[in-house]
CSV table of C-alpha atoms and ligand atoms in Angstrom, one decimal:
chain,number,residue,atom,x,y,z
A,82,MET,CA,-18.2,-30.1,-23.6
A,83,LYS,CA,-14.6,-30.8,-23.1
A,84,LYS,CA,-13.5,-31.4,-19.5
A,85,ASN,CA,-10.6,-29.4,-18.1
A,86,ASN,CA,-7.6,-31.6,-17.3
A,87,ILE,CA,-4.8,-30.9,-14.8
A,88,THR,CA,-1.9,-31.5,-17.2
A,89,ARG,CA,1.2,-30.5,-15.2
A,90,ARG,CA,2.4,-28.9,-12.0
A,91,LYS,CA,5.6,-27.0,-11.8
A,92,PHE,CA,7.6,-24.5,-9.9
A,93,ILE,CA,8.3,-21.3,-11.8
A,94,ALA,CA,10.6,-18.5,-10.7
A,95,ALA,CA,8.7,-15.4,-11.5
A,96,SER,CA,11.5,-13.2,-12.6
A,97,SER,CA,11.8,-13.9,-16.3
A,98,ALA,CA,11.6,-10.8,-18.3
A,99,ILE,CA,9.0,-10.5,-21.0
A,100,ALA,CA,9.4,-7.0,-22.3
A,101,GLY,CA,12.2,-4.4,-22.1
A,102,GLY,CA,12.0,-1.4,-19.8
A,103,LEU,CA,14.5,0.9,-18.2
A,104,ILE,CA,13.9,3.5,-15.5
A,105,VAL,CA,16.0,6.5,-14.7
A,106,ASN,CA,16.3,6.3,-10.9
A,107,PRO,CA,15.6,9.8,-9.7
A,108,ILE,CA,16.8,9.0,-6.2
A,109,LEU,CA,20.3,7.9,-7.2
A,110,SER,CA,20.7,10.2,-10.1
A,111,ASN,CA,19.6,13.3,-8.2
A,112,ALA,CA,22.1,16.1,-9.0
A,113,SER,CA,24.7,14.4,-6.7
A,114,PRO,CA,28.0,13.3,-8.3
A,115,ALA,CA,28.2,9.4,-8.6
A,116,ASP,CA,30.6,9.1,-5.7
A,117,LYS,CA,28.5,11.2,-3.3
A,118,LYS,CA,26.0,9.4,-1.1
A,119,ASN,CA,22.4,10.3,-1.4
A,120,ARG,CA,21.4,12.4,1.7
A,121,ILE,CA,18.1,11.2,3.0
A,122,ALA,CA,15.7,12.7,5.6
A,123,ILE,CA,12.5,11.1,7.0
A,124,VAL,CA,9.3,12.9,8.1
A,125,GLY,CA,7.0,10.6,10.1
A,126,THR,CA,9.0,8.4,12.5
A,127,GLY,CA,6.5,5.6,13.2
A,128,SER,CA,6.4,1.9,12.6
A,129,ARG,CA,6.6,1.9,8.8
A,130,ALA,CA,9.6,4.2,8.7
A,131,LEU,CA,11.3,2.1,11.3
A,132,GLY,CA,10.6,-1.3,9.7
A,133,MET,CA,11.0,-0.3,6.0
A,134,TRP,CA,12.9,3.0,5.5
A,135,SER,CA,15.6,3.3,8.2
A,136,LYS,CA,18.0,0.8,9.7
A,137,ASP,CA,17.7,-1.8,6.9
A,138,VAL,CA,18.2,0.8,4.1
A,139,ALA,CA,21.2,2.4,6.0
A,140,GLN,CA,22.9,-1.0,6.4
A,141,THR,CA,22.0,-2.7,3.1
A,142,TYR,CA,22.8,0.3,0.9
A,143,ASN,CA,25.5,2.0,3.1
A,144,ASP,CA,27.7,2.8,0.1
A,145,LYS,CA,24.9,4.7,-1.5
A,146,VAL,CA,22.9,6.5,1.2
A,147,GLU,CA,23.3,8.4,4.4
A,148,TYR,CA,20.6,9.7,6.8
A,149,VAL,CA,20.8,13.4,7.6
A,150,GLY,CA,17.6,14.3,9.4
A,151,LEU,CA,14.5,13.0,11.1
A,152,CYS,CA,11.3,14.8,11.8
A,153,ASP,CA,8.1,14.1,13.7
A,154,VAL,CA,5.5,16.0,15.6
A,155,ASN,CA,5.9,13.7,18.6
A,156,PRO,CA,9.3,14.5,20.1
A,157,GLY,CA,9.3,11.4,22.3
A,158,ARG,CA,8.7,9.0,19.4
A,159,LEU,CA,11.3,10.9,17.4
A,160,GLU,CA,14.0,10.3,19.9
A,161,THR,CA,13.0,6.7,20.4
A,162,PHE,CA,13.0,6.1,16.7
A,163,LYS,CA,16.5,7.6,16.4
A,164,LYS,CA,17.7,5.1,19.1
A,165,LEU,CA,16.0,2.1,17.6
A,166,ALA,CA,17.3,2.9,14.1
A,167,GLY,CA,20.8,3.4,15.5
A,168,PHE,CA,21.1,6.8,13.7
A,169,ASN,CA,23.1,9.8,14.8
A,170,CYS,CA,21.6,12.4,12.6
A,171,PRO,CA,19.8,15.5,13.9
A,172,THR,CA,16.1,15.4,14.9
A,173,PHE,CA,13.5,18.1,14.3
A,174,THR,CA,9.9,18.7,15.3
A,175,ASP,CA,9.8,21.6,12.8
A,176,PHE,CA,9.8,20.3,9.2
A,177,GLU,CA,10.8,23.6,7.5
A,178,LYS,CA,13.7,23.9,9.8
A,179,MET,CA,14.9,20.4,9.0
A,180,MET,CA,14.6,20.9,5.2
A,181,LYS,CA,16.5,24.3,5.3
A,182,GLU,CA,19.2,23.1,7.7
A,183,VAL,CA,20.0,19.7,6.3
A,184,LYS,CA,19.0,20.2,2.7
A,185,PRO,CA,18.4,16.5,1.9
A,186,ASP,CA,18.5,15.1,-1.7
A,187,THR,CA,15.6,12.8,-0.8
A,188,LEU,CA,12.7,13.1,1.6
A,189,VAL,CA,10.9,9.9,2.8
A,190,VAL,CA,7.3,10.7,3.7
A,191,THR,CA,5.8,8.3,6.2
A,192,THR,CA,3.4,10.5,8.2
A,193,VAL,CA,-0.4,10.0,8.6
A,194,ASP,CA,-1.9,9.7,5.1
A,195,ALA,CA,-3.9,13.0,5.1
A,196,THR,CA,-0.7,15.0,5.7
A,197,HIS,CA,1.5,13.4,2.9
A,198,HIS,CA,0.7,16.3,0.5
A,199,GLU,CA,2.1,18.9,2.8
A,200,PHE,CA,5.5,17.2,2.9
A,201,ILE,CA,5.6,16.0,-0.7
A,202,ILE,CA,4.9,19.5,-2.0
A,203,ARG,CA,7.0,21.5,0.4
A,204,GLY,CA,9.8,18.9,0.1
A,205,MET,CA,10.0,19.3,-3.6
A,206,GLU,CA,9.8,23.1,-3.3
A,207,LEU,CA,12.8,22.9,-1.0
A,208,GLY,CA,14.8,20.9,-3.5
A,209,ALA,CA,14.3,17.2,-2.6
A,210,ASN,CA,13.0,14.2,-4.6
A,211,ILE,CA,10.3,12.3,-2.8
A,212,ILE,CA,9.8,8.8,-1.7
A,213,THR,CA,6.3,8.6,-0.3
A,214,GLU,CA,4.5,5.7,1.2
A,215,LYS,CA,1.1,4.9,-0.2
A,216,PRO,CA,-1.4,6.3,-0.4
A,217,MET,CA,0.1,9.3,-2.1
A,218,THR,CA,-2.7,11.4,-0.6
A,219,THR,CA,-6.3,11.2,0.4
A,220,ASP,CA,-8.4,13.5,-1.8
A,221,GLU,CA,-8.5,14.9,-5.3
A,222,GLN,CA,-7.6,18.5,-4.4
A,223,LYS,CA,-4.4,17.4,-2.6
A,224,CYS,CA,-3.7,15.1,-5.5
A,225,GLU,CA,-4.0,18.0,-8.0
A,226,ALA,CA,-1.7,20.1,-5.9
A,227,ILE,CA,1.0,17.4,-5.9
A,228,LEU,CA,0.7,16.9,-9.6
A,229,GLN,CA,1.2,20.7,-10.2
A,230,ALA,CA,4.1,20.9,-7.7
A,231,GLU,CA,6.0,18.1,-9.5
A,232,LYS,CA,5.6,19.9,-12.8
A,233,LYS,CA,6.6,23.3,-11.3
A,234,THR,CA,9.7,22.1,-9.4
A,235,GLY,CA,11.0,19.5,-11.8
A,236,LYS,CA,11.5,17.1,-8.9
A,237,LYS,CA,10.3,13.5,-8.8
A,238,VAL,CA,7.9,11.5,-6.7
A,239,ILE,CA,8.3,7.8,-6.2
A,240,VAL,CA,5.2,6.0,-4.7
A,241,THR,CA,6.3,2.9,-2.9
A,242,PHE,CA,3.8,0.3,-4.2
A,243,ASN,CA,5.5,-2.7,-2.7
A,244,TYR,CA,2.6,-5.1,-3.6
A,245,ARG,CA,3.7,-5.0,-7.3
A,246,TYR,CA,7.0,-6.6,-6.4
A,247,SER,CA,5.7,-9.9,-4.9
A,248,PRO,CA,6.8,-12.8,-7.2
A,249,HIS,CA,3.2,-14.2,-7.3
A,250,ARG,CA,1.8,-10.9,-8.6
A,251,ALA,CA,4.7,-10.4,-11.0
A,252,LYS,CA,4.0,-13.9,-12.5
A,253,ILE,CA,0.3,-12.9,-13.0
A,254,TYR,CA,1.5,-9.8,-14.9
A,255,GLU,CA,3.7,-12.0,-17.1
A,256,LEU,CA,0.9,-14.4,-17.8
A,257,LEU,CA,-1.5,-11.5,-18.7
A,258,ARG,CA,1.0,-10.0,-21.1
A,259,SER,CA,1.9,-13.4,-22.7
A,260,GLY,CA,-1.6,-13.7,-24.3
A,261,GLU,CA,-2.3,-17.0,-22.5
A,262,ILE,CA,-5.9,-16.1,-22.0
A,263,GLY,CA,-6.3,-13.9,-25.1
A,264,ASP,CA,-7.5,-10.3,-24.6
A,265,LEU,CA,-8.4,-9.5,-21.0
A,266,THR,CA,-12.1,-8.5,-20.7
A,267,SER,CA,-12.9,-8.5,-16.9
A,268,VAL,CA,-11.5,-9.1,-13.4
A,269,ASP,CA,-13.1,-10.4,-10.2
A,270,PHE,CA,-11.0,-9.2,-7.2
A,271,HIS,CA,-12.0,-9.9,-3.6
A,272,TRP,CA,-9.7,-9.0,-0.7
A,273,TYR,CA,-10.2,-10.3,2.9
A,274,LEU,CA,-8.7,-8.6,6.0
A,275,ASP,CA,-9.1,-10.8,9.0
A,276,THR,CA,-10.2,-10.1,12.6
A,277,SER,CA,-6.6,-9.3,13.6
A,278,HIS,CA,-5.1,-7.2,10.8
A,279,GLY,CA,-8.5,-5.9,9.6
A,280,ALA,CA,-9.5,-4.9,13.2
A,281,ASP,CA,-6.2,-3.1,13.7
A,282,TYR,CA,-7.3,-0.4,11.2
A,283,PHE,CA,-10.2,0.4,13.5
A,284,ARG,CA,-7.9,0.8,16.5
A,285,ARG,CA,-5.7,3.5,15.0
A,286,TRP,CA,-6.0,6.8,13.2
A,287,HIS,CA,-7.1,4.9,10.1
A,288,ARG,CA,-10.6,4.7,11.6
A,289,LEU,CA,-11.1,8.4,10.7
A,290,ARG,CA,-11.7,9.3,7.1
A,291,GLU,CA,-10.2,12.7,7.7
A,292,LYS,CA,-6.9,11.0,8.5
A,293,SER,CA,-6.8,8.0,6.2
A,294,GLY,CA,-9.3,8.9,3.4
A,295,SER,CA,-11.1,5.7,4.6
A,296,LEU,CA,-10.0,2.2,3.7
A,297,TRP,CA,-11.1,2.9,0.1
A,298,VAL,CA,-7.9,5.1,-0.1
A,299,HIS,CA,-5.7,3.8,2.7
A,300,LYS,CA,-5.9,0.1,2.0
A,301,ALA,CA,-7.8,-0.4,-1.3
A,302,SER,CA,-5.4,2.0,-3.2
A,303,HIS,CA,-2.8,-0.9,-2.9
A,304,HIS,CA,-5.3,-3.1,-4.7
A,305,PHE,CA,-6.3,-0.5,-7.2
A,306,ASP,CA,-2.7,0.1,-8.1
A,307,LEU,CA,-2.3,-3.7,-8.7
A,308,LEU,CA,-5.3,-3.6,-11.0
A,309,ASN,CA,-4.1,-0.5,-12.9
A,310,TRP,CA,-0.7,-2.3,-13.4
A,311,TRP,CA,-2.2,-5.7,-14.4
A,312,VAL,CA,-4.8,-4.2,-16.7
A,313,GLU,CA,-2.3,-1.8,-18.1
A,314,SER,CA,-4.8,0.9,-18.7
A,315,ASP,CA,-6.1,3.8,-16.7
A,316,PRO,CA,-9.4,3.6,-14.6
A,317,SER,CA,-12.2,5.7,-16.0
A,318,GLU,CA,-15.4,5.2,-14.0
A,319,VAL,CA,-16.3,3.9,-10.5
A,320,TYR,CA,-19.6,3.0,-8.9
A,321,ALA,CA,-19.5,1.8,-5.3
A,322,SER,CA,-21.3,1.0,-2.1
A,323,GLY,CA,-20.1,0.5,1.4
A,324,SER,CA,-21.2,0.6,5.0
A,325,LEU,CA,-20.1,0.3,8.6
A,326,GLN,CA,-21.8,-2.8,9.9
A,327,PHE,CA,-19.4,-4.6,12.3
A,328,TYR,CA,-17.0,-2.2,14.1
A,329,GLY,CA,-17.6,1.2,15.6
A,330,LYS,CA,-21.1,1.9,16.8
A,331,ASN,CA,-22.3,-1.6,16.0
A,332,ASN,CA,-21.2,-3.3,19.3
A,333,PRO,CA,-23.2,-3.1,22.6
A,334,PHE,CA,-20.1,-2.1,24.6
A,335,ARG,CA,-17.0,-0.1,24.1
A,336,SER,CA,-14.2,1.8,25.8
A,337,THR,CA,-11.6,4.4,24.8
A,338,ASN,CA,-8.8,1.8,24.6
A,339,CYS,CA,-8.0,-1.7,25.7
A,340,ARG,CA,-5.8,-1.1,28.7
A,341,PRO,CA,-8.5,0.4,31.0
A,342,CYS,CA,-11.4,-1.4,29.4
A,343,PRO,CA,-14.0,-3.0,31.8
A,344,HIS,CA,-15.0,-5.5,29.0
A,345,LYS,CA,-11.6,-7.1,28.5
A,346,GLY,CA,-12.8,-10.5,29.6
A,347,GLN,CA,-15.6,-10.7,27.1
A,348,CYS,CA,-14.2,-8.8,24.1
A,349,LYS,CA,-12.7,-10.9,21.3
A,350,PHE,CA,-10.9,-7.8,20.1
A,351,TYR,CA,-9.0,-7.1,23.3
A,352,PHE,CA,-5.5,-6.2,22.3
A,353,ASP,CA,-2.7,-6.2,24.9
A,354,VAL,CA,-0.3,-3.6,23.5
A,355,MET,CA,2.0,-4.0,26.5
A,356,THR,CA,3.1,-7.4,25.1
A,357,ARG,CA,4.6,-5.7,22.0
A,358,LYS,CA,7.8,-4.0,23.0
A,359,GLN,CA,8.2,-1.9,19.9
A,360,TYR,CA,4.7,-0.5,20.3
A,361,VAL,CA,5.3,0.3,23.9
A,362,ASP,CA,8.6,2.1,23.0
A,363,LEU,CA,7.1,4.0,20.1
A,364,TYR,CA,3.6,4.7,21.2
A,365,VAL,CA,2.7,3.9,24.8
A,366,ASN,CA,5.7,5.7,26.2
A,367,ASN,CA,4.9,8.8,24.2
A,368,GLU,CA,1.2,9.1,24.7
A,369,GLN,CA,1.8,12.2,26.9
A,370,HIS,CA,2.9,14.2,23.8
A,371,ASP,CA,-0.1,13.7,21.5
A,372,GLY,CA,-2.7,11.5,23.3
A,373,TYR,CA,-2.4,8.8,20.5
A,374,LEU,CA,-3.6,5.4,21.8
A,375,ARG,CA,-2.2,2.5,19.8
A,376,ASP,CA,-4.7,0.1,21.5
A,377,GLY,CA,-7.8,2.2,20.7
A,378,CYS,CA,-11.2,0.5,20.9
A,379,VAL,CA,-12.4,-0.9,17.6
A,380,PHE,CA,-16.0,-0.1,18.7
A,381,LYS,CA,-15.4,3.6,19.4
A,382,GLU,CA,-18.4,5.7,18.2
A,383,ASP,CA,-16.1,8.0,16.2
A,384,VAL,CA,-15.3,5.3,13.6
A,385,ASN,CA,-16.5,7.0,10.4
A,386,ILE,CA,-15.1,4.7,7.7
A,387,PHE,CA,-16.7,1.7,6.0
A,388,ASP,CA,-15.9,-1.8,7.0
A,389,LYS,CA,-17.4,-3.6,4.0
A,390,MET,CA,-17.0,-2.2,0.5
A,391,ALA,CA,-17.8,-3.1,-3.1
A,392,ALA,CA,-17.1,-1.4,-6.4
A,393,THR,CA,-17.5,-1.7,-10.1
A,394,ILE,CA,-14.6,-0.2,-12.0
A,395,LYS,CA,-14.4,0.5,-15.7
A,396,TYR,CA,-11.1,1.0,-17.5
A,397,ALA,CA,-10.4,3.2,-20.5
A,398,ASN,CA,-9.6,0.1,-22.5
A,399,GLY,CA,-13.0,-1.4,-21.7
A,400,VAL,CA,-11.9,-3.9,-19.1
A,401,GLN,CA,-14.4,-4.0,-16.2
A,402,VAL,CA,-13.7,-5.0,-12.6
A,403,ALA,CA,-15.8,-6.3,-9.7
A,404,TYR,CA,-13.9,-5.5,-6.5
A,405,SER,CA,-14.8,-6.0,-2.8
A,406,LEU,CA,-13.0,-5.5,0.6
A,407,THR,CA,-14.1,-7.2,3.8
A,408,THR,CA,-12.4,-6.3,7.1
A,409,TYR,CA,-13.7,-8.9,9.6
A,410,SER,CA,-12.9,-12.2,7.8
A,411,PRO,CA,-11.8,-15.3,9.7
A,412,TYR,CA,-8.8,-15.5,7.5
A,413,GLU,CA,-6.6,-13.0,5.6
A,414,GLY,CA,-6.0,-13.2,1.8
A,415,TYR,CA,-7.5,-12.6,-1.6
A,416,ARG,CA,-9.1,-14.3,-4.6
A,417,ILE,CA,-8.7,-12.9,-8.1
A,418,ALA,CA,-9.8,-14.1,-11.5
A,419,PHE,CA,-8.9,-12.6,-14.9
A,420,ASN,CA,-11.4,-13.4,-17.7
A,421,GLY,CA,-10.0,-13.3,-21.2
A,422,THR,CA,-11.3,-14.2,-24.7
A,423,LYS,CA,-9.3,-17.4,-24.6
A,424,GLY,CA,-9.5,-18.5,-21.0
A,425,ARG,CA,-9.2,-17.5,-17.4
A,426,ILE,CA,-6.5,-17.0,-14.7
A,427,ASP,CA,-7.4,-17.7,-11.1
A,428,ALA,CA,-5.1,-16.8,-8.2
A,429,TRP,CA,-5.6,-16.8,-4.4
A,430,ILE,CA,-3.6,-16.2,-1.3
A,431,GLU,CA,-4.4,-17.2,2.2
A,432,GLU,CA,-2.0,-15.8,4.7
A,433,SER,CA,-0.9,-18.1,7.6
A,434,ASN,CA,-3.1,-20.9,6.5
A,435,PRO,CA,-3.6,-23.0,9.7
A,436,ILE,CA,-4.3,-26.2,7.8
A,437,GLU,CA,-1.7,-26.3,5.2
A,438,GLU,CA,1.7,-24.6,5.6
A,439,LYS,CA,3.0,-23.9,2.0
A,440,ASN,CA,6.2,-22.2,0.7
A,441,TYR,CA,4.6,-21.3,-2.6
A,442,ASP,CA,1.5,-19.6,-4.0
A,443,GLU,CA,-0.5,-21.0,-6.9
A,444,ILE,CA,-2.0,-19.6,-10.1
A,445,MET,CA,-4.4,-21.6,-12.2
A,446,VAL,CA,-4.6,-21.0,-15.9
A,447,THR,CA,-7.6,-22.6,-17.7
A,448,LYS,CA,-8.0,-22.4,-21.5
A,449,ASN,CA,-11.5,-22.2,-23.0
A,450,PHE,CA,-12.3,-25.7,-24.4
A,451,GLY,CA,-8.8,-26.8,-23.3
A,452,THR,CA,-6.5,-27.7,-20.5
A,453,ARG,CA,-5.8,-26.5,-17.0
A,454,GLU,CA,-2.4,-25.7,-15.7
A,455,PHE,CA,-1.3,-25.0,-12.1
A,456,ILE,CA,1.8,-22.8,-11.7
A,457,ARG,CA,3.5,-22.6,-8.3
A,458,VAL,CA,5.4,-19.5,-7.4
A,459,PRO,CA,7.8,-19.8,-4.4
A,460,HIS,CA,7.4,-17.3,-1.6
A,461,GLY,CA,9.7,-14.3,-1.5
A,462,THR,CA,11.7,-14.0,1.8
A,463,SER,CA,11.2,-10.3,2.7
A,464,GLY,CA,8.0,-8.5,3.8
A,465,HIS,CA,4.8,-8.3,1.7
A,466,GLY,CA,5.5,-11.5,-0.2
A,467,GLY,CA,9.1,-10.7,-1.0
A,468,GLY,CA,8.1,-7.3,-2.5
A,469,ASP,CA,9.7,-5.0,0.1
A,470,ARG,CA,13.3,-6.1,-0.7
A,471,LEU,CA,12.9,-5.9,-4.5
A,472,LEU,CA,11.3,-2.5,-4.2
A,473,LYS,CA,14.2,-1.2,-2.1
A,474,ASP,CA,16.8,-2.7,-4.5
A,475,LYS,CA,15.1,-0.8,-7.3
A,476,ILE,CA,15.2,2.5,-5.4
A,477,PHE,CA,18.5,2.3,-3.6
A,478,ALA,CA,20.8,-0.3,-5.3
A,479,GLY,CA,20.7,1.3,-8.7
A,480,VAL,CA,18.6,-1.4,-10.5
A,481,THR,CA,17.4,0.4,-13.6
A,482,ASP,CA,16.0,-2.7,-15.5
A,483,ASP,CA,12.3,-2.7,-15.2
A,484,PRO,CA,11.0,-5.4,-17.6
A,485,LEU,CA,7.7,-5.8,-15.7
A,486,HIS,CA,7.1,-2.0,-15.5
A,487,GLN,CA,6.9,-2.2,-11.7
A,488,ALA,CA,8.3,1.3,-11.0
A,489,ALA,CA,5.5,3.6,-9.8
A,490,ASN,CA,5.6,7.3,-10.5
A,491,ILE,CA,3.3,10.2,-9.6
A,492,ARG,CA,0.8,9.2,-12.2
A,493,ASP,CA,0.5,5.7,-10.8
A,494,GLY,CA,0.2,7.1,-7.3
A,495,ALA,CA,-2.6,9.4,-8.5
A,496,PHE,CA,-4.6,6.9,-10.4
A,497,ALA,CA,-4.5,4.4,-7.4
A,498,ILE,CA,-5.9,6.9,-5.0
A,499,LEU,CA,-8.4,8.4,-7.4
A,500,VAL,CA,-10.2,5.1,-7.8
A,501,GLY,CA,-10.5,5.1,-3.9
A,502,VAL,CA,-11.6,8.7,-3.9
A,503,ALA,CA,-14.2,8.1,-6.6
A,504,ALA,CA,-15.5,5.0,-4.7
A,505,ARG,CA,-15.8,7.0,-1.5
A,506,LYS,CA,-17.7,9.8,-3.4
A,507,SER,CA,-19.9,7.2,-5.1
A,508,CYS,CA,-20.8,5.7,-1.7
A,509,ASP,CA,-21.7,9.1,-0.4
A,510,SER,CA,-23.7,10.3,-3.5
A,511,GLY,CA,-25.1,7.0,-4.8
A,512,ASN,CA,-23.8,8.0,-8.3
A,513,MET,CA,-21.2,6.8,-10.7
A,514,VAL,CA,-18.0,8.9,-10.6
A,515,LYS,CA,-15.8,9.7,-13.6
A,516,ILE,CA,-12.1,9.8,-12.8
A,517,SER,CA,-11.6,12.5,-15.4
A,518,ASP,CA,-13.9,14.8,-13.3
A,519,LEU,CA,-11.5,14.7,-10.3
A,520,THR,CA,-8.2,16.2,-11.5
A,521,THR,CA,-6.4,17.3,-14.6
A,522,LEU,CA,-5.2,13.7,-15.2
A,523,LYS,CA,-7.1,12.2,-18.1
A,524,PRO,CA,-7.4,8.3,-18.2
A,525,GLY,CA,-5.6,6.8,-21.2
A,526,GLU,CA,-6.4,3.6,-22.9
A,527,THR,CA,-2.9,2.4,-22.3
A,528,ARG,CA,-0.9,3.0,-19.2
A,529,GLN,CA,2.1,5.4,-19.4
A,530,PHE,CA,5.1,3.7,-17.8
A,531,ALA,CA,7.4,5.4,-15.3
A,532,SER,CA,10.5,6.6,-17.0
B,270,NAD,N1,3.2,0.1,1.9
B,270,NAD,C1,2.8,-0.5,3.0
B,270,NAD,O1,2.6,-1.7,3.0
B,270,NAD,C2,2.6,0.3,4.3
B,270,NAD,C3,2.5,-0.4,5.5
B,270,NAD,C4,2.3,0.3,6.7
B,270,NAD,C5,2.1,1.7,6.6
B,270,NAD,N2,2.2,2.3,5.4
B,270,NAD,C6,2.1,3.8,5.3
B,270,NAD,O2,3.2,4.4,6.0
B,270,NAD,C7,2.7,5.6,6.6
B,270,NAD,C8,3.0,5.6,8.1
B,270,NAD,O3,2.3,4.5,8.7
B,270,NAD,P1,2.7,4.0,10.2
B,270,NAD,O4,2.0,2.7,10.3
B,270,NAD,O5,4.1,4.1,10.4
B,270,NAD,O6,1.9,5.1,11.1
B,270,NAD,P2,2.4,5.7,12.5
B,270,NAD,O7,1.2,6.3,13.1
B,270,NAD,O8,3.1,4.6,13.2
B,270,NAD,O9,3.4,6.8,12.1
B,270,NAD,C9,3.1,8.0,11.5
B,270,NAD,C10,4.0,9.0,12.2
B,270,NAD,O10,3.8,10.3,11.6
B,270,NAD,C11,3.8,11.3,12.6
B,270,NAD,N3,3.1,12.5,12.1
B,270,NAD,C12,1.8,12.6,11.9
B,270,NAD,N4,1.5,13.8,11.5
B,270,NAD,C13,2.7,14.5,11.3
B,270,NAD,C14,3.0,15.8,10.9
B,270,NAD,N5,2.1,16.7,10.5
B,270,NAD,N6,4.3,16.1,10.9
B,270,NAD,C15,5.3,15.2,11.3
B,270,NAD,N7,5.0,14.0,11.7
B,270,NAD,C16,3.7,13.6,11.7
B,270,NAD,C17,3.2,10.6,13.8
B,270,NAD,O11,3.6,11.2,15.0
B,270,NAD,C18,3.8,9.2,13.7
B,270,NAD,O12,5.0,9.1,14.4
B,270,NAD,C19,1.2,5.7,6.3
B,270,NAD,O13,1.1,6.6,5.2
B,270,NAD,C20,0.8,4.3,5.9
B,270,NAD,O14,-0.2,4.3,5.0
B,270,NAD,C21,2.5,1.6,4.2
């Protein structure tokens, strides 16, 4: 047998276009004349809206957008957000009132996941195009209602899948399309959340499946979207298992939250929220309005989501995937391998590697009976591996070129969550779940690109 050789190492910028693609940007082309700014409102004024969809967008794209309204059920957080974002637009605790008074062109939905559908649907009915954070929604009924509302109103939904825009993942997409490993046949994909980031989901509303749809939907839908994009086909069948074996009921001691906890001294998961100014401003100082505790105990007995999960996913084009998610790993990152008829692509990321600080991520391409090549992709500079800035440029700066088909529409949003919903159902029933049984969306052998 021929031995694989490391033949060359090189830096590659991951932006070279491999196939044409243009998108009509529904946000910037929304009925407004070209010289009129897009009027944006936000519902859900928490951390994500503050970090991703407010101050930075207003400053970076100030010739294109203006903020006209903010809405949240927590009046204290709403006012704090307005101050921290430096906005002077009106605030509302009543969503209908905001929509009818300020009539935004675009509504940004950044509320708790299980409520997204209410605002996406009503927002479109009241005349706005929608930018929604992932997951688009948390179950199949809500998903169907969103699909129907988009058809009925003629408005558009953009789902902000920032993970697609990281240069490392874009390079993988290019390699897959270039035929380097022949026809793709299967994928091994394993994601590790560590005892800091992973644990944080068990502190907050995400620990309840009625709010987050479980991590199958809240977190893994990011990963399922990446798979749908890379495989370039629609998912058709899911078989999964999962359990709660580390957090929640599994510990001998617990409290409501960390601040008053008698076990502080011995708990590895003690989290001092008072050291995080933004969390104090947004959450601690506004607990009296809704009782929401940002430093909730990860061992609370009401945790009803899985903390370890595995799924087998079959695609309409025959590709099969072995996926897993672990939430209490000593380090954060993922490993992925694409198996093809002519070779294999391996890629991995370890966030904040304590041993080796690198400014690039690697991809290994190994040819059957041939050579091995390492490709280094420099890190992006904005959040989520550089993806956040590229995504915002596409939405707000009028970038219409989409050679890597990274733009995500309602169909992409739906297929990403439907894999998670199917996995959750499979865990509950012990049966394989067909995606075509969940909504009116039927999986296609090839992916329909956003247009
Ligand atoms: N793409 C990403 O990488 C990424 C990262 C973080 C969060 N997110 C998503 O962003 C969204 C917000 O997450 P977050 O971390 O900011 O959460 P958060 O809890 O900080 O903020 C959610 C806000 O929504 C408000 N809210 C809840 N129900 C509401 C209702 N019915 N009406 C009006 N307001 C309501 C809450 O009061 C809160 O202020 C979630 O959907 C999450 O999945 C995405």
